[in-house]
Amino acid sequence: SCITFTEVRLPVRSRRRWAEAIPFVLEDLLATDVEELHFAHGEPNPAGLLPVAIVDRNRMADWMAALEASGIRPDVLWPDIVLVPWIPGRWSLAREKNRITLRWGREQGCTLEDPLAEAVFKRLWAASPADSRPREIVFYGAADDPFLLNIRSEPGREMVTWTLGEPSASEEASRGPVTGFNLLQGAWAPGHHRQETWTRWKPSVFLAAGWAGLL
């Protein structure tokens, strides 16, 4: 996927230094030189971990150039996982053509093609302690979806409440501030580079997201 998620524990408390510290903390865990990557962060979770999104700088530049060519200057660039509603204690899954979006936290999720989505779901389930697994799983899709049928049939899932979500709920999630994860940070922060040729329309744009358990 285009966007990779992970979580880090930073050695500094000053918010102003987070952006500088993130590449330093992650550089030994990434195959790509951190100078070639763009990092954006959300808000610390209760465990003190900071969610981080990682995007190739050239890809980010291509996205922004494409938006500019269309006369669009967004103030917010969101990963597409935020389109799927989520509440604590619940995992949310959504089908879109041959892709599945999994969201298991406020700023945790990924969008994957079948059958990789099924493998990642099973890995997440196995890695989660029994007392932290979801009490409910909501699926935005058809009741006879093969992906849903396969993951429901696994041993140990009988204690989970399975619910079919309404598509309108997914649409509603896109209308409000559903996450603090704006990818437009650093060099791409609103106001950092203003061009008069752009229009004044400032929509929110959603991009496909992936996930990696780096730490």
PDB file of C-alpha atoms in Angstrom, residues 1-6 52-55 79-81 101-102 107-113 207-213:
ATOM      1  CA  SER A   1       0.000   0.000   0.000  1.00  0.00           C
ATOM      2  CA  CYS A   2       1.004   3.626  -0.418  1.00  0.00           C
ATOM      3  CA  ILE A   3       0.963   4.556   3.264  1.00  0.00           C
ATOM      4  CA  THR A   4       2.526   2.551   6.065  1.00  0.00           C
ATOM      5  CA  PHE A   5       1.470   2.864   9.702  1.00  0.00           C
ATOM      6  CA  THR A   6       3.435   2.103  12.830  1.00  0.00           C
ATOM      7  CA  VAL A  52       3.143   7.488  12.604  1.00  0.00           C
ATOM      8  CA  ALA A  53       2.329   7.379   8.897  1.00  0.00           C
ATOM      9  CA  ILE A  54       5.167   6.858   6.423  1.00  0.00           C
ATOM     10  CA  VAL A  55       4.970   7.801   2.732  1.00  0.00           C
ATOM     11  CA  PRO A  79      -5.645   7.956   4.941  1.00  0.00           C
ATOM     12  CA  ASP A  80      -8.744   6.131   3.699  1.00  0.00           C
ATOM     13  CA  ILE A  81      -9.067   4.042   6.876  1.00  0.00           C
ATOM     14  CA  THR A 101     -10.210  -1.992   4.816  1.00  0.00           C
ATOM     15  CA  LEU A 102      -9.477  -3.069   8.399  1.00  0.00           C
ATOM     16  CA  GLU A 107      -5.356   5.721  13.966  1.00  0.00           C
ATOM     17  CA  GLN A 108      -4.666   2.063  13.207  1.00  0.00           C
ATOM     18  CA  GLY A 109      -5.738   0.234  10.091  1.00  0.00           C
ATOM     19  CA  CYS A 110      -4.904  -0.795   6.552  1.00  0.00           C
ATOM     20  CA  THR A 111      -6.438  -1.385   3.142  1.00  0.00           C
ATOM     21  CA  LEU A 112      -5.442  -4.634   1.441  1.00  0.00           C
ATOM     22  CA  GLU A 113      -6.486  -6.833  -1.447  1.00  0.00           C
ATOM     23  CA  LEU A 207      -5.590   7.938   0.312  1.00  0.00           C
ATOM     24  CA  ALA A 208      -5.098   4.184   0.586  1.00  0.00           C
ATOM     25  CA  ALA A 209      -3.274   3.072   3.698  1.00  0.00           C
ATOM     26  CA  GLY A 210      -1.190   0.089   4.732  1.00  0.00           C
ATOM     27  CA  TRP A 211       0.131  -1.093   8.084  1.00  0.00           C
ATOM     28  CA  ALA A 212       3.373  -2.482   9.411  1.00  0.00           C
ATOM     29  CA  GLY A 213       4.174  -3.639  12.916  1.00  0.00           C
TER      30      GLY A 213
END
